[in-house]
Amino acid sequence: MTEPKIEEVLEHIWTHEEEFGKRASRDMVSQWIDPQVADAVLQDMLRQKLVHMYNSLIVLTATGRKEAEQVIRRHRLAERLLKDILAVKHDTMDSSACEFEHFLNDEVTTSICTLLGHPVRCPHGKLIPPGECCQRAKKILRPLVLSLLELTPGEEAKVAYITTEHHPRLDRLSSMGLLPGTAIRVHQKQPTLVIQMGETQLALDEDIARDIYVRRSH
Ligand SMILES: [Zn+2]
Ligand SMILES: [Zn+2]
């Protein structure tokens, strides 16, 4: 099975071009993956017409570029998911995202992208290649998922996710019943933000409210 290796090499080629603005070369492959299999993997990629060689330079074909973009997209979305939703620390995030990306099929990738509100950049600040879902979302003028702070009094929404990195804060919010899926209504914004959840009214600090993402009920 060279498939995960191929994805890894595609990812490296793409990142190399992104970072240095030039093509990767044949000898780099054995630095990226186990040199024992580097040649076999490259041969496989040539056979599958993902790349072709120009002297010792590796050139992505249209198919190869498309596939590489998908791998990058999955990787960077996985990073966002791990960081924003699961609040995983930076060093763990890097290795987990690499493992994770290989398990994401198109459907799951689209769901994650939509859940995260079609993010443009990964936590490292690099661009996430957009998918079809992102193009479609652009046409909708009102974003589906937005920060609780952006709602106006009287507006109703459901909690989509909470991005806070502070676990105690997250625990406190969930113990108050503020969980993904909870329906809320903005009661007032001045002098303090107060939201209504069922029978309960809850005053929230601005910096907490900023971390709470909601989906508007239309
Ligand atoms: Zn990243
Ligand atoms: Zn998207």
PDB file of N, CA and C and ligand atoms in Angstrom, residues 73 77 109-115 117-119 128-137, ligand 2:
ATOM      1  N   ARG A  73      -6.011  20.480   2.010  1.00  0.00           N
ATOM      2  CA  ARG A  73      -7.281  20.964   2.547  1.00  0.00           C
ATOM      3  C   ARG A  73      -7.704  20.137   3.765  1.00  0.00           C
ATOM      4  N   LEU A  77      -7.847  21.624   7.543  1.00  0.00           N
ATOM      5  CA  LEU A  77      -9.150  21.618   8.217  1.00  0.00           C
ATOM      6  C   LEU A  77      -9.069  20.781   9.487  1.00  0.00           C
ATOM      7  N   THR A 109     -15.123  15.791   5.207  1.00  0.00           N
ATOM      8  CA  THR A 109     -14.375  17.036   5.030  1.00  0.00           C
ATOM      9  C   THR A 109     -15.330  18.209   4.841  1.00  0.00           C
ATOM     10  N   THR A 110     -16.351  18.005   4.017  1.00  0.00           N
ATOM     11  CA  THR A 110     -17.334  19.062   3.783  1.00  0.00           C
ATOM     12  C   THR A 110     -18.076  19.414   5.071  1.00  0.00           C
ATOM     13  N   SER A 111     -18.430  18.393   5.848  1.00  0.00           N
ATOM     14  CA  SER A 111     -19.138  18.658   7.108  1.00  0.00           C
ATOM     15  C   SER A 111     -18.266  19.460   8.059  1.00  0.00           C
ATOM     16  N   ILE A 112     -16.994  19.081   8.147  1.00  0.00           N
ATOM     17  CA  ILE A 112     -16.082  19.789   9.051  1.00  0.00           C
ATOM     18  C   ILE A 112     -15.927  21.233   8.602  1.00  0.00           C
ATOM     19  N   CYS A 113     -15.753  21.416   7.296  1.00  0.00           N
ATOM     20  CA  CYS A 113     -15.571  22.761   6.752  1.00  0.00           C
ATOM     21  C   CYS A 113     -16.793  23.624   7.062  1.00  0.00           C
ATOM     22  N   THR A 114     -17.972  23.036   6.901  1.00  0.00           N
ATOM     23  CA  THR A 114     -19.210  23.769   7.142  1.00  0.00           C
ATOM     24  C   THR A 114     -19.366  24.081   8.630  1.00  0.00           C
ATOM     25  N   LEU A 115     -19.074  23.088   9.453  1.00  0.00           N
ATOM     26  CA  LEU A 115     -19.147  23.268  10.906  1.00  0.00           C
ATOM     27  C   LEU A 115     -18.254  24.419  11.355  1.00  0.00           C
ATOM     28  N   GLY A 117     -17.420  26.917   9.627  1.00  0.00           N
ATOM     29  CA  GLY A 117     -17.751  28.172   8.954  1.00  0.00           C
ATOM     30  C   GLY A 117     -16.832  28.462   7.781  1.00  0.00           C
ATOM     31  N   HIS A 118     -16.360  27.414   7.091  1.00  0.00           N
ATOM     32  CA  HIS A 118     -15.509  27.541   5.905  1.00  0.00           C
ATOM     33  C   HIS A 118     -14.294  28.426   6.166  1.00  0.00           C
ATOM     34  N   PRO A 119     -13.431  28.012   7.077  1.00  0.00           N
ATOM     35  CA  PRO A 119     -12.273  28.841   7.431  1.00  0.00           C
ATOM     36  C   PRO A 119     -11.326  29.023   6.252  1.00  0.00           C
ATOM     37  N   ILE A 128      -6.169  27.655   3.353  1.00  0.00           N
ATOM     38  CA  ILE A 128      -6.818  26.359   3.163  1.00  0.00           C
ATOM     39  C   ILE A 128      -7.449  26.364   1.773  1.00  0.00           C
ATOM     40  N   PRO A 129      -7.020  25.457   0.885  1.00  0.00           N
ATOM     41  CA  PRO A 129      -7.657  25.432  -0.439  1.00  0.00           C
ATOM     42  C   PRO A 129      -9.169  25.255  -0.284  1.00  0.00           C
ATOM     43  N   PRO A 130      -9.967  26.149  -0.872  1.00  0.00           N
ATOM     44  CA  PRO A 130     -11.414  26.072  -0.685  1.00  0.00           C
ATOM     45  C   PRO A 130     -12.029  24.887  -1.414  1.00  0.00           C
ATOM     46  N   GLY A 131     -13.121  24.377  -0.872  1.00  0.00           N
ATOM     47  CA  GLY A 131     -13.859  23.305  -1.528  1.00  0.00           C
ATOM     48  C   GLY A 131     -15.133  23.862  -2.130  1.00  0.00           C
ATOM     49  N   GLU A 132     -15.922  22.972  -2.714  1.00  0.00           N
ATOM     50  CA  GLU A 132     -17.181  23.419  -3.314  1.00  0.00           C
ATOM     51  C   GLU A 132     -18.093  24.050  -2.275  1.00  0.00           C
ATOM     52  N   CYS A 133     -18.042  23.488  -1.050  1.00  0.00           N
ATOM     53  CA  CYS A 133     -18.918  24.002   0.007  1.00  0.00           C
ATOM     54  C   CYS A 133     -18.601  25.466   0.303  1.00  0.00           C
ATOM     55  N   CYS A 134     -17.315  25.833   0.176  1.00  0.00           N
ATOM     56  CA  CYS A 134     -16.913  27.214   0.471  1.00  0.00           C
ATOM     57  C   CYS A 134     -17.437  28.161  -0.605  1.00  0.00           C
ATOM     58  N   GLN A 135     -17.385  27.709  -1.863  1.00  0.00           N
ATOM     59  CA  GLN A 135     -17.894  28.543  -2.960  1.00  0.00           C
ATOM     60  C   GLN A 135     -19.390  28.777  -2.772  1.00  0.00           C
ATOM     61  N   ARG A 136     -20.081  27.700  -2.418  1.00  0.00           N
ATOM     62  CA  ARG A 136     -21.529  27.807  -2.227  1.00  0.00           C
ATOM     63  C   ARG A 136     -21.838  28.747  -1.073  1.00  0.00           C
ATOM     64  N   ALA A 137     -21.066  28.627   0.008  1.00  0.00           N
ATOM     65  CA  ALA A 137     -21.326  29.429   1.209  1.00  0.00           C
ATOM     66  C   ALA A 137     -21.131  30.912   0.932  1.00  0.00           C
TER      67      ALA A 137
HETATM   68 ZN    ZN B   2     -16.196  24.993   2.940  1.00  0.00          ZN
END
